[in-house]
CSV table of C-alpha atoms in Angstrom, one decimal:
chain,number,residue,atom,x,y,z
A,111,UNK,CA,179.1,28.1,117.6
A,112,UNK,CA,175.3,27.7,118.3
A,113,UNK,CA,173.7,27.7,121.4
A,114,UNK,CA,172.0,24.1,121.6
A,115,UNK,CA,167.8,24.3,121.4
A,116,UNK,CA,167.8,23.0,124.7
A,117,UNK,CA,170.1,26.0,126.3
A,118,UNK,CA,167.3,28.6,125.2
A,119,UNK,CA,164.7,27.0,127.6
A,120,UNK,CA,166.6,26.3,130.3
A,121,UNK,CA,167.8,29.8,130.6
A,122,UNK,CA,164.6,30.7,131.8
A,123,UNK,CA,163.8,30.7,135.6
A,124,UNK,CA,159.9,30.4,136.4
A,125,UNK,CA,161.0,31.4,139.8
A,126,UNK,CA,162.5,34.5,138.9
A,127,UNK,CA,160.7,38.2,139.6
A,128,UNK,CA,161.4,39.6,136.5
A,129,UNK,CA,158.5,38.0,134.0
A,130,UNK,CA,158.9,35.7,131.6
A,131,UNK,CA,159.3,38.1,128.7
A,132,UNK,CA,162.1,39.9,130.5
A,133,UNK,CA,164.4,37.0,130.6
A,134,UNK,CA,163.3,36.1,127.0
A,135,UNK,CA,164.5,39.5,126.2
A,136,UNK,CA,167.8,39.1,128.3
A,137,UNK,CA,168.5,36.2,126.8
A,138,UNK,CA,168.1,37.3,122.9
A,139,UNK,CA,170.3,40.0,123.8
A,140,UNK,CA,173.0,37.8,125.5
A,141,UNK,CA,172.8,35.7,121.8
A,142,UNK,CA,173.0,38.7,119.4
A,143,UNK,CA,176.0,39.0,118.0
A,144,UNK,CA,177.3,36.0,119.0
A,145,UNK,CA,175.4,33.1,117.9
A,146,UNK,CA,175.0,32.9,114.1
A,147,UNK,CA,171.4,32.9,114.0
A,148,UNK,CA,171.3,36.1,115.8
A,149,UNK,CA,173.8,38.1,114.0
A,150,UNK,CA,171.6,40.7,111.6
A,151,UNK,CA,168.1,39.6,111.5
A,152,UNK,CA,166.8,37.6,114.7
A,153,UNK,CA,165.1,34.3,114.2
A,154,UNK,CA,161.0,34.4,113.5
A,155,UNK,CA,158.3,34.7,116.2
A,156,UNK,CA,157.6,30.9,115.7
A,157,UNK,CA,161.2,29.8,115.5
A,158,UNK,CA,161.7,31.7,118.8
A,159,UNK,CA,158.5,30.2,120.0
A,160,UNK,CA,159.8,26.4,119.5
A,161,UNK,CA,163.0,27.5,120.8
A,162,UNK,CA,162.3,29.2,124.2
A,163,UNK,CA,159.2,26.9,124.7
A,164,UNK,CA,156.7,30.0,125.7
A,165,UNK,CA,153.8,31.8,124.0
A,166,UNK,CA,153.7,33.9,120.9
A,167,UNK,CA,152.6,36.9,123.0
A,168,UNK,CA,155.6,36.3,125.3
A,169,UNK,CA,158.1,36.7,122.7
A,170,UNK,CA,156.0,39.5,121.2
A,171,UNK,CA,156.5,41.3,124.3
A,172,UNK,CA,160.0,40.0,124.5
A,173,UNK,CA,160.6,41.9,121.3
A,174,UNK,CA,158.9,44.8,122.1
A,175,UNK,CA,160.7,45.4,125.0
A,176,UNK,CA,164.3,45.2,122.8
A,177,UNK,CA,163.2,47.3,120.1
A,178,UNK,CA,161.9,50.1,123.0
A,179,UNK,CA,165.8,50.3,124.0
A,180,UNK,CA,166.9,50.5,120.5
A,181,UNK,CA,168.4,47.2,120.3
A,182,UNK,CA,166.4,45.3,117.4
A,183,UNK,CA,164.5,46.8,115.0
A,184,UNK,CA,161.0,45.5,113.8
A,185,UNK,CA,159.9,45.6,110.4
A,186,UNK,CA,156.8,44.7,109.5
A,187,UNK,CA,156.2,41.7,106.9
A,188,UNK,CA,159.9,41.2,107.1
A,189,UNK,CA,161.0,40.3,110.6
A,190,UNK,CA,163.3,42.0,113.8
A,191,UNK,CA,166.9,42.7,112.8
A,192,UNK,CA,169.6,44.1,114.7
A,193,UNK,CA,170.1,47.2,115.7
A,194,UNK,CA,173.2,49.1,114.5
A,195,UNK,CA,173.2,50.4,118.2
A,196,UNK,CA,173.4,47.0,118.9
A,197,UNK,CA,176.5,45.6,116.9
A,198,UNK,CA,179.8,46.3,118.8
A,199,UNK,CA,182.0,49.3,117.7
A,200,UNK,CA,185.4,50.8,118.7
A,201,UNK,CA,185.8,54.5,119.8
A,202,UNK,CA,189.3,56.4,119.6
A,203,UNK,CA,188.2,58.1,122.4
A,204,UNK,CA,186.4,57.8,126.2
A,205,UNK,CA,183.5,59.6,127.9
A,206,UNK,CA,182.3,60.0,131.2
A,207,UNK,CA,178.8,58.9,131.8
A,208,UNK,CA,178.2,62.4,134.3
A,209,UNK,CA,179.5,64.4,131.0
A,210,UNK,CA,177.1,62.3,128.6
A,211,UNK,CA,174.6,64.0,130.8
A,212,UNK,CA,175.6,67.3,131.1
A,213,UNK,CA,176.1,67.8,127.9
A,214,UNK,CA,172.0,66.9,127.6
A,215,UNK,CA,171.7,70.0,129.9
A,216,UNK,CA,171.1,67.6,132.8
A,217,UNK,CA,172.9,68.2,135.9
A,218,UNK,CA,173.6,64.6,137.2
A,219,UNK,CA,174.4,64.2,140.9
A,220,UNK,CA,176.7,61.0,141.7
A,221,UNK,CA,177.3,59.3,144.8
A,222,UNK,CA,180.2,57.2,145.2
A,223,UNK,CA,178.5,53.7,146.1
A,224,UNK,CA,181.9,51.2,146.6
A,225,UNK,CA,185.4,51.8,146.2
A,226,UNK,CA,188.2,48.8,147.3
A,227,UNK,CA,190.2,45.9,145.9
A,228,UNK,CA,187.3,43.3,144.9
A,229,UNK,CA,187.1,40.0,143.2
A,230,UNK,CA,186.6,41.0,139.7
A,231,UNK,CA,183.8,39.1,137.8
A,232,UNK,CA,184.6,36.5,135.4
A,233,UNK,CA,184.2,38.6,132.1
A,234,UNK,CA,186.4,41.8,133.7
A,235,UNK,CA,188.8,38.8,134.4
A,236,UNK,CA,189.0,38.1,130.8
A,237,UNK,CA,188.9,41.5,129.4
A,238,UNK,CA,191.6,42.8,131.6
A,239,UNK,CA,193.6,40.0,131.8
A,240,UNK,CA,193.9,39.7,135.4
A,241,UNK,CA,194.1,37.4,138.5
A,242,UNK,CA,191.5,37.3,141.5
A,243,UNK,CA,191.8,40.9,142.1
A,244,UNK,CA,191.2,44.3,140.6
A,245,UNK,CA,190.5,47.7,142.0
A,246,UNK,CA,186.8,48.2,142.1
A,247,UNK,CA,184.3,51.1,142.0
A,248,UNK,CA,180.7,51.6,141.5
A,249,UNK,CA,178.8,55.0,141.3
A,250,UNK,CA,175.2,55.6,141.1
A,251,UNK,CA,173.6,58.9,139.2
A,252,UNK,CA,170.2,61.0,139.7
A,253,UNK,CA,168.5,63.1,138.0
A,254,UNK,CA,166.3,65.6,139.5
A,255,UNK,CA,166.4,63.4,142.1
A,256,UNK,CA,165.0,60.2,140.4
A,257,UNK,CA,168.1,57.4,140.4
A,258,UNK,CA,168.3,56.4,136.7
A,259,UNK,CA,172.2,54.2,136.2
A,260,UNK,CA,174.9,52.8,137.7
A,261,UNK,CA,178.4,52.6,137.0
A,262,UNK,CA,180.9,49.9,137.6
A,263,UNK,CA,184.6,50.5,137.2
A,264,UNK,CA,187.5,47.8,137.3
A,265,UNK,CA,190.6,48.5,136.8
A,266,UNK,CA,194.4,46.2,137.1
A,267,UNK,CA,195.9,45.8,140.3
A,268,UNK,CA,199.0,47.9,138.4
A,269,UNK,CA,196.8,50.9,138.3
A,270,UNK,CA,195.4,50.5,142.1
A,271,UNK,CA,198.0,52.3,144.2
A,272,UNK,CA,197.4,55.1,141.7
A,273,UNK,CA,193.9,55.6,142.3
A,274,UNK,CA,192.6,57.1,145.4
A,275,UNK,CA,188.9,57.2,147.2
A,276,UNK,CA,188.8,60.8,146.8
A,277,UNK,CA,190.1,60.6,143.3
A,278,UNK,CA,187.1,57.6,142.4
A,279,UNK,CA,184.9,60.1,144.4
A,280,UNK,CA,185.3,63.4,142.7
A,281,UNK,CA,186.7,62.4,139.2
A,282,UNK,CA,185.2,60.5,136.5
A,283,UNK,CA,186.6,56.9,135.2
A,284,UNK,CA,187.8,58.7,131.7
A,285,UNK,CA,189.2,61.5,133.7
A,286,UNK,CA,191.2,59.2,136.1
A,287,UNK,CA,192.7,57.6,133.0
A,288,UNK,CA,193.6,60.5,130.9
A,289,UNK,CA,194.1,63.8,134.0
A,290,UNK,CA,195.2,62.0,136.9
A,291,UNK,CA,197.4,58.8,135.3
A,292,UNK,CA,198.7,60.9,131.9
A,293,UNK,CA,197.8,57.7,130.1
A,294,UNK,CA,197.0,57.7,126.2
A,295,UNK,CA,193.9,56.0,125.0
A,296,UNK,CA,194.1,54.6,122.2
A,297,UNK,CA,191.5,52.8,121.4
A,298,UNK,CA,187.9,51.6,123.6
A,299,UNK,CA,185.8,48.3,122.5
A,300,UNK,CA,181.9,48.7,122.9
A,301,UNK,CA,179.1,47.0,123.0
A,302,UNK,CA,175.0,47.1,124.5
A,303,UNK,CA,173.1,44.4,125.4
A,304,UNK,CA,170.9,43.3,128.1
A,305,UNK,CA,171.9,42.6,131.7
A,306,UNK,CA,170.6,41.0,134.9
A,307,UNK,CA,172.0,43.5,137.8
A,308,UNK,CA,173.4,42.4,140.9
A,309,UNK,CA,171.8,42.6,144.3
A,310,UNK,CA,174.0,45.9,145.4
A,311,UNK,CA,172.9,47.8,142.3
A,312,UNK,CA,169.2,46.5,142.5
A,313,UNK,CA,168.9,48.1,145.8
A,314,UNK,CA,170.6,51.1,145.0
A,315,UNK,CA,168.1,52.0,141.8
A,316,UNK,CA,165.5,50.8,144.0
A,317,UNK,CA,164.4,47.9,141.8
A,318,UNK,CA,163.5,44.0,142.5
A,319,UNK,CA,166.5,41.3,142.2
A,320,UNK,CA,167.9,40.4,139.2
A,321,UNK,CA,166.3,42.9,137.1
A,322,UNK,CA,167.1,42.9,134.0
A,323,UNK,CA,169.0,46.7,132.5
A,324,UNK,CA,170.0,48.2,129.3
A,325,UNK,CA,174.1,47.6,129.8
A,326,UNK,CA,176.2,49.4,127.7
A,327,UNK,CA,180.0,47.8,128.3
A,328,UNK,CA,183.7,48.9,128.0
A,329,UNK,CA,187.1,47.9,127.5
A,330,UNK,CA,189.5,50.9,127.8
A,331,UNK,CA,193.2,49.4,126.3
A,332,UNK,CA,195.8,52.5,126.8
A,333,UNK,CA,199.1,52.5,125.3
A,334,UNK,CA,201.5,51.2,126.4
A,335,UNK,CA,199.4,48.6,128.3
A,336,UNK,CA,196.7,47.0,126.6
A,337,UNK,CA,193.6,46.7,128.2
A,338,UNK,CA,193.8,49.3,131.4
A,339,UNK,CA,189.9,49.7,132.5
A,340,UNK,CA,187.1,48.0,132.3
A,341,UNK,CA,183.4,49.7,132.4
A,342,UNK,CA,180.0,49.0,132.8
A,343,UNK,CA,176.7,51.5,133.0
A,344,UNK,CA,173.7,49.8,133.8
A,345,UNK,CA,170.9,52.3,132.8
A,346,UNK,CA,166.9,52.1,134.4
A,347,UNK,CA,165.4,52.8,131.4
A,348,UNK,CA,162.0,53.2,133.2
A,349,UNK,CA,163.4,55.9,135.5
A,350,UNK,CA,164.4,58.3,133.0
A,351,UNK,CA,162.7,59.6,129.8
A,352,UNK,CA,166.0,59.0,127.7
A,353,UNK,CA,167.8,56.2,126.5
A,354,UNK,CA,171.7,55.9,125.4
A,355,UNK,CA,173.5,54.0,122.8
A,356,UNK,CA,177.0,52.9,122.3
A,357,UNK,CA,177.9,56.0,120.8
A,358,UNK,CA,177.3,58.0,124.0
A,359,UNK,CA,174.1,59.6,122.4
A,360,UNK,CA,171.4,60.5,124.1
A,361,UNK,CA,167.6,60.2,122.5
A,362,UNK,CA,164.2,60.9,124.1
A,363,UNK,CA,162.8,57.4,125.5
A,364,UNK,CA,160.1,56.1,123.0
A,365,UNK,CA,156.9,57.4,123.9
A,366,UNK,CA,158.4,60.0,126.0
A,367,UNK,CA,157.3,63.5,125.8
């Protein structure tokens, strides 16, 4: 169903830290794919103009700042569309964020942030199909000593006992799944968008509060049981000179050397 007109406005805070054309941005991406005037080609400058209630130059900026990550593309003389990155997609198989970047010849270095039963956010709650608890992790990566993502890791109270600090602390989510439970995958939902990060992983990556991240999201369902982990990475786009799409790919950041 449609967001109402008067949902677009009020999503923006004027006192927020991130600027106005952040949130703009953060909230076209929390619309795309999901409200039918944002499903393959985004609505004009002016429409967007009328409908956040801010200047051309804001949503201009707004714009620029999703097709930088790859999420919209811009074409001139016929407007911004979607992304393929964008759209949501389904992989037969799972891969660990550190191994993304090793395979890049990076060598990552990850530091295990939080590890401990946790009150799940709403939208884990609903992916996993749980109660008020799930077993949570979060690590944070560097590279060359600049700290560029975080991950967040929930996964059922079934799977908790399992799962050990030393096992969150040395292993990666996809390995813990597939070496250390012997569980199948059989198949992993997808999707990117734009997030505003907690106050934990703001700190960590050294940014102000509520920042808004490129978020690419997971829902691991293994067989047998259905939905089984549920993944976040929250990349600083401005930290690294890459950018990473929901394929696991890994490009040069625009206008990086």
């Amino acid at each position: 169903m449609p967001t109402s007109p008067r949902a677009f406005a009020a999503a923006l805070d004027s006192a927020s830290p991130d600027p106005l054309y952040l949130q703009v941005a953060a909230d076209i991406g929390r619309h795309i794919g999901h409200d039918p005037r944002f499903l393959h080609r985004l609505p004009s400058e002016a429409e967007l103009c009328a409908l956040y209630d801010v200047s051309r130059i804001t949503i201009r900026q707004a714009l620029a700042h999703l097709a930088e990550r790859g999420l919209v593309v811009r074409r001139h003389g016929r407007g911004t569309f979607v992304s393929a990155v964008r759209r949501d997609g389904r992989q037969s198989a799972i891969y660990s964020f550190g191994d993304i970047l090793a395979g890049q010849g990076l060598a990552p270095e990850t530091e295990l942030l939080a590890f401990g039963m946790t009150a799940p956010p709403a939208e884990v709650r609903a992916a996993l199909g749980l109660g008020d608890t799930a077993l949570g992790l979060r690590r944070g990566f560097s590279v060359n000593g600049r700290r560029v993502a975080v991950t967040e890791v929930h996964y059922p109270p079934a799977l908790a006992e399992r799962i050990t600090r030393d096992m969150a602390r040395e292993t990666s989510s996809a390995e813990i799944l597939t070496r250390r439970l012997g569980l199948a995958i059989d198949h992993a939902d997808v999707s990117v968008d734009l997030a505003a990060i907690g106050p934990a992983v703001a700190d960590w990556l050294r940014l102000p509060p509520a920042s808004t991240l490129m978020r690419i999201r997971r829902v691991t369902h293994c067989t047998g049981l259905g939905p089984c982990e549920h993944s976040q990475i929250l990349l600083s786009t401005g930290a690294a000179a890459f950018r990473v799409d929901a394929e696991g790919r890994i490009a040069p950041a625009l206008g990086a050397a």
